[in-house]
Amino acid sequence: MSDRITIDHGSGGRASLELLQSVFLAGFDNPILNNTEDSALLTINRERLAFTTDSYVVEPIFFPGGNIGDLAVNGTINDLAMRGAVPLYLSTGMILEEGLPIADLRRIVASMRRAADLAGVRIVAGDTKVVPAGKADRIFINTSGIGVVAEGVDIGGSKGLPGDKVILSGTMADHGITILCQREGLTIRGDFASDTAPLHHMVAAMLAAQPGKTHVLRDPTRGGVATTLKELATASKVGIVIRETSLPVRAAVRGACELLGIDPLYLANEGKLLAFVAPEAADQAVALLRRLPHGEDATIIGELTADHPGEVLLETVVGSRRRLDMLHGQPLPRIC
Amino acid sequence: MSDRITIDHGSGGRASLELLQSVFLAGFDNPILNNTEDSALLTINRERLAFTTDSYVVEPIFFPGGNIGDLAVNGTINDLAMRGAVPLYLSTGMILEEGLPIADLRRIVASMRRAADLAGVRIVAGDTKVVPAGKADRIFINTSGIGVVAEGVDIGGSKGLPGDKVILSGTMADHGITILCQREGLTIRGDFASDTAPLHHMVAAMLAAQPGKTHVLRDPTRGGVATTLKELATASKVGIVIRETSLPVRAAVRGACELLGIDPLYLANEGKLLAFVAPEAADQAVALLRRLPHGEDATIIGELTADHPGEVLLETVVGSRRRLDMLHGQPLPRIC
């Protein structure tokens, strides 16, 4: 490992994982802090709570489909939902660069409020710091969140079982390609927009309709679907096979990815979930998701196997199998 | 108000309050988010929880007495303690600048771990982002925290009563003067060190020894003792009188403040609390604090009055009275 922080350490791929393991997990070392979960599961007296934190440094701060504010609110809601929690309360810690137009700040705050209202959560604690011009990039937002986990709900990255179906709730790479094209000033033909959206309603519906049938939930953000699946294969000690022909990608997004030489499997999503669901429940789960907002393109993309634990294989269009690894060697900075 | 963010918006004084009120409270608008409390009080089913967030951007990141890491952990522990909560769990969201030496990061993480262990809290959730060189200043840390509030505990900025004594748990301005001297490269004669320390043990002892007698707790960080008292006078709708001769300030700190033309009443503290305590309980509370770590210089500095609600008066050495306002017009950037 390099002796200095590199952009790659923030891309959500292999370098991020190495930093996490060698510095943070080694340093903080406790059983609740878990590298493969989106939020910590706490038991405080009689309550089971999920607790999570995320900092947002996305550039640009305004982009088609959203801005850093609703991205931050939805992202933390989703990290709570991926433990099966009902999100309740958020905090927001802002780091502002001197010179930021207050009109921009108001617009961001209004988006945060709207996103929170839509999801039925409240922003109850906040903090604001200011740094001199040149010491930050306009605005960075931390959102932390608390949710409640109902009795009997037991969702976690290590709970996948061979035979489980892998469900993806919609198209891949919309957020990542939108940010990259904005940043590069690319005017690729295509109507891109970030998919930033809350996912807790999908989780609530799945858990209510088929209790115990959903084993793993994860939103494939930094590092994309491929990196997330690789993490989950490792955590659940299962193999995963996904079929390239089943992967939902908008045609324009696919075209842009080809042009940029980037695999949509490695681009960030901000309003999609992966679910590992018991095989007998998978079709009903997909049908349910398709009736919900942001779930119309939900589909089964593969399944878990007892073979090749820890490995993710992609069955390509031509029938060959390709091993998918975590994102590495291709830093995608400040995607969220 | 300026149409752009200025350094003054981050100083914890009047400009910060204006930004808070006009942008954040107006935008997020809900009854739990309260501008005068250090943490939000939540009731989740049967549990009463305190929830707080703070981002740390202190410069320099290493300073006599501590670094950005233990500062962040202690600061969030203290924000929980100031609602009478027992701090339990922290999250940490890091924003790292490309090029940060990983040895520095390890040192900071080790300090965070040590501070958490000392206080009996656990760091259970984390997130790391990286931005390119020149887009941040080495490291910014957000710490959010959860604590439990026991039944019957009712501490808040609006609970002060006329007659209450104002207790300060130790000397003023140690953190602020240390940071300012470090940053300016000043070699003022004097053995300065930040007072960064956890305060929850003081709170637990006070609440256990004299239940119901402590009405208000607050740690006077950004903006210092004067700004904090002004906020509390407003929130409790009481007047406050403090005596200049009672204010504990180390001689070397006082000298440095005179040299820099800064009033120690406006400099940040990171290991001190202000308590408004029922008059009959105040002497015992001071005696108790003096027996605890970091409390040896605890003293009564004044009292609350029914007169001049919302105003803080300083009885000077020569017997005159001077009105203390919030910090304004003297930006002290990145003090925490």
XYZ file of C-alpha atoms in Angstrom:
672
model
C 0.000 0.000 0.000
C 1.146 3.547 -0.786
C 2.321 5.580 2.198
C 0.003 8.408 1.192
C -3.701 8.671 0.522
C -4.511 8.379 -3.185
C -7.710 9.049 -5.092
C -8.085 5.313 -5.473
C -8.575 4.998 -1.696
C -11.898 6.777 -2.124
C -13.282 4.893 -5.085
C -15.020 2.185 -3.104
C -12.976 -0.610 -4.651
C -10.048 -2.705 -3.569
C -7.860 0.191 -2.384
C -10.725 1.478 -0.223
C -11.128 -1.940 1.330
C -7.391 -2.187 2.041
C -7.414 1.213 3.747
C -10.493 0.229 5.723
C -8.967 -3.013 6.895
C -5.425 -1.869 7.579
C -6.172 1.499 9.185
C -9.769 1.823 10.355
C -10.803 -1.698 11.328
C -7.363 -2.373 12.785
C -7.468 0.924 14.676
C -11.022 0.925 15.973
C -11.274 -2.840 16.307
C -14.636 -3.746 17.760
C -17.218 -6.355 16.852
C -20.010 -3.966 15.811
C -17.949 -2.009 13.291
C -18.182 -4.283 10.304
C -16.617 -3.608 6.960
C -19.318 -5.282 4.964
C -22.458 -3.639 6.319
C -24.030 -0.309 5.436
C -25.059 0.431 8.994
C -24.244 -0.780 12.472
C -26.842 -2.755 14.355
C -27.129 -1.615 17.971
C -29.168 -2.907 20.841
C -29.872 -0.161 23.349
C -31.779 -1.574 26.280
C -34.929 -2.885 24.617
C -34.548 -1.310 21.167
C -32.772 -2.564 18.079
C -31.398 0.372 16.148
C -29.465 0.827 12.924
C -26.885 3.648 12.890
C -24.952 4.841 9.861
C -22.836 7.708 8.553
C -21.801 8.918 5.109
C -19.958 11.972 3.866
C -20.755 13.366 0.429
C -18.152 15.154 -1.669
C -19.758 14.716 -5.094
C -18.547 16.991 -7.869
C -20.422 18.763 -9.451
C -22.745 19.558 -6.553
C -25.732 20.066 -8.870
C -26.382 17.474 -11.559
C -29.280 16.141 -13.631
C -31.613 14.272 -11.301
C -30.481 15.817 -8.016
C -27.797 17.547 -6.043
C -25.453 16.829 -3.150
C -28.290 17.495 -0.699
C -30.910 14.956 -1.747
C -28.088 12.538 -2.586
C -26.906 12.781 1.037
C -30.380 12.317 2.501
C -31.334 9.430 0.229
C -27.961 7.761 0.672
C -28.248 7.611 4.430
C -31.883 6.522 4.299
C -30.763 3.684 2.035
C -27.889 2.627 4.277
C -30.416 2.253 7.106
C -32.923 0.440 4.907
C -30.274 -2.081 3.812
C -30.242 -3.443 7.375
C -34.012 -3.802 7.263
C -34.444 -0.682 9.392
C -37.199 1.892 9.229
C -35.271 5.188 8.878
C -36.380 7.798 11.412
C -33.864 10.542 12.135
C -30.951 12.144 10.307
C -28.220 14.568 11.266
C -26.391 16.803 8.841
C -22.849 18.122 9.230
C -21.875 20.695 6.627
C -18.408 21.885 5.699
C -18.738 25.053 3.631
C -16.062 26.791 1.613
C -15.828 30.520 2.067
C -17.481 32.151 -0.941
C -20.215 29.551 -1.472
C -23.294 31.444 -2.682
C -25.929 31.304 0.023
C -28.515 30.822 -2.733
C -26.802 27.518 -3.584
C -26.878 26.515 0.066
C -30.585 27.320 0.302
C -31.282 25.248 -2.791
C -29.378 22.303 -1.303
C -31.107 22.617 2.063
C -34.501 22.761 0.317
C -33.666 19.537 -1.553
C -32.645 17.866 1.688
C -35.881 18.893 3.322
C -37.919 17.654 0.372
C -36.094 14.315 0.309
C -36.555 13.910 4.058
C -40.256 14.765 3.869
C -40.800 12.357 0.989
C -39.216 9.567 3.003
C -40.902 10.476 6.284
C -37.645 11.102 8.135
C -36.666 14.161 10.115
C -33.383 16.065 10.145
C -32.987 16.674 13.862
C -29.356 17.614 14.454
C -26.890 19.717 12.519
C -23.518 21.380 12.515
C -21.834 23.823 10.165
C -18.172 24.604 9.716
C -16.585 27.074 7.312
C -13.088 26.803 5.845
C -11.202 29.459 3.857
C -11.450 29.569 0.071
C -9.280 26.865 -1.446
C -9.468 24.573 1.601
C -12.589 22.661 0.518
C -14.668 22.438 -2.660
C -17.845 24.475 -2.110
C -19.742 22.071 0.144
C -19.247 18.683 1.755
C -22.173 17.107 3.608
C -22.162 14.375 6.210
C -25.458 12.696 6.950
C -25.743 10.230 9.794
C -28.923 8.372 10.551
C -30.862 6.264 13.008
C -33.561 3.733 12.229
C -35.425 1.034 14.108
C -35.190 -2.633 13.248
C -38.327 -4.622 13.971
C -38.205 -7.849 15.949
C -37.406 -10.826 13.803
C -35.790 -8.816 11.009
C -32.363 -10.249 10.327
C -30.770 -8.772 7.218
C -27.019 -8.717 6.709
C -24.323 -9.206 4.141
C -23.389 -12.625 5.500
C -26.913 -14.099 5.352
C -26.948 -15.170 1.701
C -27.686 -18.862 1.059
C -26.879 -21.010 -1.963
C -29.928 -21.032 -4.198
C -30.975 -17.479 -3.321
C -31.918 -15.370 -6.316
C -30.121 -12.073 -6.915
C -32.598 -9.279 -7.578
C -31.589 -5.856 -8.872
C -34.299 -3.231 -8.444
C -33.607 -1.315 -11.661
C -31.129 -0.105 -14.260
C -27.403 0.129 -13.520
C -24.945 3.005 -13.657
C -27.344 5.942 -14.058
C -25.782 7.988 -11.261
C -22.178 7.231 -12.122
C -22.454 7.991 -15.819
C -24.384 11.200 -15.125
C -21.669 12.520 -12.804
C -18.826 11.493 -15.094
C -20.388 13.090 -18.163
C -21.184 16.294 -16.270
C -17.690 16.520 -14.934
C -15.991 15.889 -18.232
C -18.346 18.264 -19.994
C -19.253 15.420 -22.305
C -22.274 16.034 -24.468
C -23.037 12.459 -25.252
C -26.419 11.992 -26.905
C -28.639 10.600 -24.197
C -30.955 11.707 -21.497
C -28.954 10.854 -18.369
C -30.038 11.617 -14.855
C -28.904 10.416 -11.470
C -31.167 7.755 -10.000
C -30.890 9.202 -6.465
C -33.956 7.939 -4.598
C -34.974 6.438 -1.265
C -35.350 2.662 -1.152
C -36.831 2.068 2.293
C -40.347 1.682 0.929
C -39.170 -1.253 -1.198
C -37.563 -2.856 1.832
C -40.632 -2.366 3.994
C -42.848 -3.902 1.318
C -40.577 -6.910 0.788
C -40.223 -7.630 4.505
C -43.959 -7.290 5.104
C -45.045 -9.421 2.140
C -42.636 -12.312 2.673
C -41.135 -12.265 6.162
C -37.802 -14.058 6.457
C -37.405 -14.539 2.711
C -35.059 -11.595 2.110
C -31.605 -12.522 3.374
C -29.319 -9.760 2.087
C -29.927 -6.177 0.979
C -27.321 -3.767 -0.304
C -27.361 -0.629 -2.434
C -24.568 -0.810 -5.009
C -23.126 2.708 -4.757
C -19.359 3.378 -5.086
C -17.771 0.463 -6.915
C -21.063 -0.478 -8.562
C -22.927 -3.789 -8.777
C -19.762 -5.824 -9.423
C -17.831 -4.591 -6.372
C -20.885 -4.952 -4.145
C -21.535 -8.510 -5.294
C -17.891 -9.414 -4.743
C -18.087 -8.063 -1.167
C -21.291 -9.980 -0.525
C -19.952 -13.235 -2.006
C -17.046 -12.951 0.419
C -19.237 -12.057 3.399
C -21.789 -14.823 2.748
C -19.153 -17.376 1.685
C -21.123 -18.197 -1.441
C -20.506 -18.059 -5.142
C -22.572 -15.739 -7.314
C -23.430 -16.186 -10.973
C -25.027 -13.321 -12.863
C -26.137 -13.261 -16.467
C -25.024 -10.405 -18.688
C -28.226 -10.642 -20.722
C -30.281 -10.018 -17.575
C -28.484 -6.841 -16.517
C -30.722 -3.809 -16.951
C -28.856 -0.835 -18.426
C -30.456 2.016 -20.339
C -29.326 2.045 -23.962
C -27.949 5.586 -23.733
C -26.017 4.696 -20.583
C -24.607 1.619 -22.253
C -23.515 3.711 -25.214
C -21.821 6.305 -23.021
C -20.038 3.597 -21.064
C -18.715 2.084 -24.284
C -17.513 5.487 -25.435
C -15.738 6.135 -22.127
C -14.423 2.593 -21.845
C -16.113 2.033 -18.489
C -18.035 -1.074 -17.467
C -21.500 -0.158 -16.112
C -21.087 -2.967 -13.577
C -18.542 -0.731 -11.804
C -20.452 2.557 -11.883
C -22.292 3.937 -8.871
C -26.023 3.680 -8.367
C -27.849 5.861 -5.851
C -31.389 4.521 -6.048
C -31.056 0.793 -6.625
C -30.869 -2.198 -4.354
C -29.544 -5.707 -4.659
C -31.506 -8.342 -2.751
C -30.668 -11.992 -2.136
C -34.052 -13.664 -1.787
C -35.073 -17.275 -1.142
C -35.755 -18.895 -4.548
C -39.415 -19.647 -3.884
C -40.053 -15.979 -3.019
C -38.087 -14.289 -5.805
C -40.728 -13.976 -8.514
C -43.216 -12.487 -6.101
C -40.571 -10.082 -4.793
C -39.814 -8.880 -8.323
C -43.513 -8.432 -9.061
C -43.878 -6.435 -5.855
C -40.892 -4.188 -6.617
C -42.182 -3.490 -10.115
C -45.352 -1.997 -8.686
C -43.383 0.432 -6.485
C -41.823 3.794 -7.384
C -38.266 3.352 -8.757
C -38.822 -0.419 -9.026
C -40.359 -0.760 -12.490
C -37.228 -2.353 -13.979
C -36.626 -4.814 -11.127
C -35.394 -8.176 -12.327
C -33.567 -11.325 -11.332
C -29.968 -11.076 -12.524
C -28.533 -14.316 -11.144
C -28.276 -16.615 -8.169
C -26.071 -17.780 -5.304
C -24.206 -21.060 -5.512
C -22.365 -23.335 -3.135
C -19.613 -23.546 -5.768
C -16.691 -21.121 -5.957
C -17.422 -19.316 -2.634
C -16.243 -15.707 -2.649
C -16.271 -15.545 -6.455
C -18.632 -13.676 -8.755
C -18.970 -15.042 -12.286
C -20.558 -13.222 -15.189
C -22.176 -15.385 -17.844
C -21.548 -13.342 -20.945
C -23.811 -12.909 -23.940
C -21.810 -15.503 -25.831
C -22.090 -18.030 -23.013
C -18.578 -17.798 -21.576
C -17.939 -17.108 -17.896
C -15.840 -14.183 -16.700
C -14.747 -13.606 -13.108
C -15.733 -10.197 -11.698
C -13.364 -8.598 -9.238
C -13.725 -5.482 -7.123
C -13.150 -2.119 -8.740
C -9.456 -1.401 -8.892
C -6.956 0.538 -10.902
C -9.631 2.818 -12.322
C -10.269 5.586 -9.816
C -13.612 7.324 -10.144
C -13.234 10.197 -7.711
C -16.031 12.065 -5.978
C -18.895 10.096 -7.473
C -20.914 10.600 -4.261
C -26.536 39.062 5.520
C -23.862 38.592 2.857
C -24.947 36.610 -0.185
C -21.918 34.359 0.152
C -20.527 32.247 2.959
C -17.841 34.072 4.929
C -15.369 32.793 7.498
C -17.439 34.556 10.125
C -20.331 32.138 9.453
C -18.188 29.401 10.967
C -16.980 31.160 14.078
C -19.847 30.113 16.306
C -20.948 33.685 16.972
C -23.687 35.939 15.721
C -23.102 35.279 12.010
C -23.277 31.519 12.624
C -26.567 31.982 14.453
C -27.985 34.096 11.619
C -27.031 31.447 9.066
C -28.510 28.740 11.264
C -31.776 30.570 11.697
C -32.242 31.922 8.186
C -31.086 28.888 6.198
C -31.024 25.707 8.268
C -33.814 26.112 10.798
C -36.009 27.801 8.203
C -35.238 25.069 5.693
C -35.473 21.978 7.869
C -38.129 23.411 10.184
C -39.105 20.797 12.718
C -39.632 20.877 16.453
C -36.761 18.576 17.445
C -34.037 20.481 15.599
C -33.276 23.169 18.108
C -30.682 25.839 17.644
C -29.769 26.084 21.284
C -29.095 22.446 22.143
C -25.968 20.389 21.622
C -27.896 17.256 20.768
C -31.399 16.293 19.744
C -33.555 14.419 22.220
C -35.412 11.554 20.566
C -37.962 9.145 21.881
C -37.870 5.883 19.947
C -40.564 3.560 21.227
C -39.582 3.135 24.872
C -36.101 4.696 24.784
C -35.014 8.285 25.236
C -31.939 8.935 23.118
C -29.654 11.873 22.491
C -28.305 12.241 18.931
C -25.691 14.722 17.782
C -23.285 15.511 14.951
C -20.174 17.661 14.602
C -17.641 18.125 11.840
C -14.064 18.993 12.720
C -11.857 21.084 10.445
C -9.311 22.298 13.004
C -6.017 23.643 11.663
C -3.352 22.533 12.512
C -4.516 18.919 12.811
C -1.884 18.109 15.461
C -1.466 20.531 18.364
C -0.239 20.494 21.959
C -2.700 18.489 24.010
C -4.316 16.557 21.199
C -5.200 16.294 17.524
C -8.256 16.433 15.285
C -9.058 12.826 16.185
C -9.421 12.951 19.958
C -10.929 16.418 19.600
C -13.663 14.926 17.395
C -14.367 12.022 19.733
C -14.377 14.117 22.911
C -16.446 16.845 21.268
C -19.249 14.495 20.339
C -19.149 12.730 23.696
C -19.549 16.140 25.300
C -22.442 17.178 23.091
C -24.276 14.042 24.231
C -23.337 14.575 27.879
C -24.697 18.135 27.791
C -28.209 16.695 27.420
C -27.601 14.487 30.429
C -27.064 11.456 28.201
C -24.725 8.544 28.742
C -22.705 8.433 25.485
C -22.656 4.968 23.899
C -21.891 4.879 20.182
C -20.081 7.088 17.701
C -19.754 7.136 13.948
C -16.886 8.694 12.058
C -17.017 10.146 8.555
C -13.634 11.104 7.159
C -12.856 13.333 4.213
C -9.221 12.856 3.251
C -7.129 14.968 0.914
C -5.085 13.081 -1.625
C -1.484 13.014 -0.403
C -2.253 12.788 3.330
C 0.482 10.625 4.860
C -1.081 7.368 5.992
C 1.146 7.552 9.073
C -0.712 10.739 10.063
C -4.030 8.998 9.515
C -2.942 6.067 11.681
C -1.890 8.440 14.436
C -5.270 10.192 14.309
C -7.190 6.914 14.293
C -5.153 5.684 17.264
C -6.046 8.867 19.178
C -9.700 8.394 18.365
C -9.590 4.836 19.599
C -7.831 5.865 22.799
C -10.316 8.678 23.457
C -13.245 6.341 22.809
C -11.825 3.641 25.086
C -11.154 6.151 27.864
C -14.760 7.299 27.700
C -16.233 3.832 27.322
C -17.846 4.542 23.950
C -17.509 2.539 20.748
C -16.937 3.752 17.208
C -19.362 1.510 15.340
C -19.899 3.071 11.921
C -17.604 4.802 9.494
C -17.189 6.209 6.028
C -14.202 7.541 4.109
C -14.092 9.823 1.107
C -11.037 11.101 -0.744
C -10.821 14.375 -2.673
C -8.003 15.508 -4.988
C -5.098 17.549 -3.633
C -6.162 21.153 -3.118
C -9.859 20.315 -2.609
C -9.686 19.839 1.178
C -7.086 20.481 3.867
C -5.548 17.122 4.800
C -8.401 15.694 6.895
C -11.873 16.659 8.022
C -13.680 14.408 10.497
C -17.371 14.168 11.261
C -18.351 12.383 14.442
C -21.987 11.687 15.178
C -23.117 10.057 18.380
C -25.916 8.335 20.244
C -26.467 8.251 23.996
C -29.230 7.211 26.345
C -31.024 9.609 28.633
C -32.225 8.092 31.881
C -35.791 8.515 33.069
C -36.327 11.739 34.958
C -33.274 13.482 33.491
C -34.393 16.787 32.032
C -31.450 18.971 31.005
C -31.779 21.671 28.379
C -30.746 25.196 27.518
C -34.161 26.608 28.420
C -34.314 25.110 31.923
C -32.321 27.767 33.777
C -34.111 29.423 36.731
C -33.449 32.773 38.420
C -31.219 32.132 41.406
C -29.344 29.237 39.771
C -25.597 29.420 40.191
C -23.356 29.359 37.123
C -20.556 26.825 37.506
C -17.582 26.632 35.162
C -15.665 23.367 35.459
C -12.189 24.829 34.870
C -10.003 27.409 33.169
C -11.118 29.254 30.053
C -9.630 29.581 26.572
C -6.951 26.864 26.728
C -7.976 25.244 23.460
C -8.546 28.462 21.537
C -5.271 30.103 22.499
C -3.320 26.931 21.782
C -4.701 26.683 18.246
C -4.254 30.373 17.515
C -0.652 30.426 18.730
C 0.201 27.259 16.795
C -1.315 28.603 13.629
C 0.356 31.982 13.840
C 3.658 30.375 14.740
C 3.687 32.506 17.859
C 6.279 31.538 20.419
C 4.665 33.195 23.373
C 6.217 32.189 26.653
C 3.795 29.808 28.254
C 2.957 26.196 28.406
C -0.262 26.048 26.409
C -2.140 22.894 25.606
C -5.632 22.191 24.362
C -7.998 21.112 27.131
C -9.692 18.499 24.914
C -11.278 15.994 27.304
C -14.497 14.084 27.843
C -16.971 15.560 30.328
C -19.592 12.845 30.639
C -18.133 11.537 33.901
C -18.713 14.959 35.478
C -22.294 14.973 34.257
C -22.966 11.461 35.505
C -21.561 12.340 38.929
C -23.583 15.553 39.220
C -26.846 13.920 38.170
C -26.336 10.975 40.519
C -25.335 13.046 43.558
C -28.082 15.661 43.336
C -30.901 14.539 41.048
C -32.946 17.375 39.556
C -30.595 20.090 40.782
C -28.686 20.568 37.498
C -30.907 22.494 35.108
C -28.619 23.427 32.210
C -25.355 21.999 30.886
C -23.341 23.311 27.970
C -19.751 23.059 26.821
C -18.528 26.486 25.728
C -16.703 25.605 22.493
C -16.760 27.923 19.443
C -17.644 31.439 20.600
C -16.407 30.712 24.116
C -18.033 31.203 27.514
C -19.503 34.605 26.620
C -21.319 33.449 23.468
C -22.582 30.319 25.189
C -23.934 32.270 28.159
C -25.649 34.719 25.831
C -27.345 31.845 23.996
C -28.443 30.283 27.270
C -29.729 33.566 28.701
C -31.892 33.887 25.610
C -33.075 30.281 25.711
C -33.887 30.312 29.438
C -35.293 33.861 29.363
C -33.151 34.844 32.327
C -30.450 37.386 33.007
C -26.951 36.228 33.874
C -24.388 38.066 35.965
C -20.828 36.799 36.053
C -17.922 38.205 38.029
C -14.660 38.906 36.236
C -12.677 38.144 39.408
C -14.173 34.645 39.496
C -13.245 33.670 35.955
C -10.507 31.040 35.944
C -7.861 31.702 33.289
C -4.288 30.441 33.414
C -1.823 33.325 33.750
C 0.028 32.384 30.564
C -3.245 32.189 28.636
C -4.299 35.566 29.975
C -0.969 37.038 28.898
C -1.223 35.605 25.398
C -4.781 36.882 25.049
C -3.657 40.373 26.019
C -0.834 40.215 23.512
C -3.220 39.100 20.734
C -5.972 41.470 21.778
C -8.467 38.642 22.245
C -10.860 38.266 25.162
C -10.573 34.769 26.712
C -14.340 34.869 27.244
C -14.676 34.396 23.473
C -12.113 31.641 22.956
C -13.055 28.014 22.500
C -12.859 25.403 25.255
C -12.927 21.704 24.464
C -12.948 20.147 27.922
C -15.014 22.485 30.078
C -18.663 22.666 30.974
C -20.981 25.382 32.173
C -23.706 24.214 34.547
C -26.700 26.139 35.902
C -27.382 24.534 39.263
C -30.005 25.211 41.940
C -28.426 27.560 44.528
C -28.678 25.138 47.447
C -26.799 22.487 45.444
C -24.057 24.612 43.919
C -21.348 24.371 46.566
C -21.642 20.602 46.710
C -21.554 20.394 42.922
C -18.333 22.420 42.809
C -16.775 20.251 45.512
C -17.756 17.167 43.540
C -16.324 18.479 40.265
C -13.046 19.410 41.954
C -12.498 15.791 42.918
C -12.929 14.596 39.315
C -10.381 14.543 36.465
C -10.374 17.861 34.560
C -12.499 19.477 37.302
C -9.883 20.673 39.772
C -10.448 24.356 38.898
C -14.254 24.218 38.987
C -15.813 27.318 40.456
C -18.962 29.416 40.664
C -18.629 32.329 38.253
C -22.033 33.982 38.659
C -25.776 33.471 38.862
C -29.052 33.754 36.987
C -31.411 36.633 37.638
C -35.001 37.482 36.860
C -33.771 40.934 35.816
C -32.611 41.788 32.273
C -33.720 38.486 30.647
C -31.599 37.548 27.664
C -28.689 39.712 28.809
C -25.327 38.654 30.213
C -23.566 41.180 32.430
C -19.942 41.019 33.477
C -19.076 42.616 36.824
C -15.589 43.879 36.143
C -12.652 43.972 38.510
C -13.338 47.651 39.214
C -16.992 46.977 40.014
C -18.617 48.290 36.831
C -20.971 46.169 34.743
C -20.380 45.433 31.063
C -22.839 43.728 28.735
C -21.477 40.644 26.987
C -22.688 39.967 23.484
C -22.150 36.977 21.221
C -18.886 36.725 19.339
C -19.046 38.861 16.239
C -16.794 40.766 13.898
C -13.751 38.781 14.982
C -13.647 35.590 12.979
C -11.619 32.785 14.530
C -11.627 30.216 11.758
C -11.127 26.489 12.157
C -10.744 26.455 15.909
C -12.378 23.011 16.019
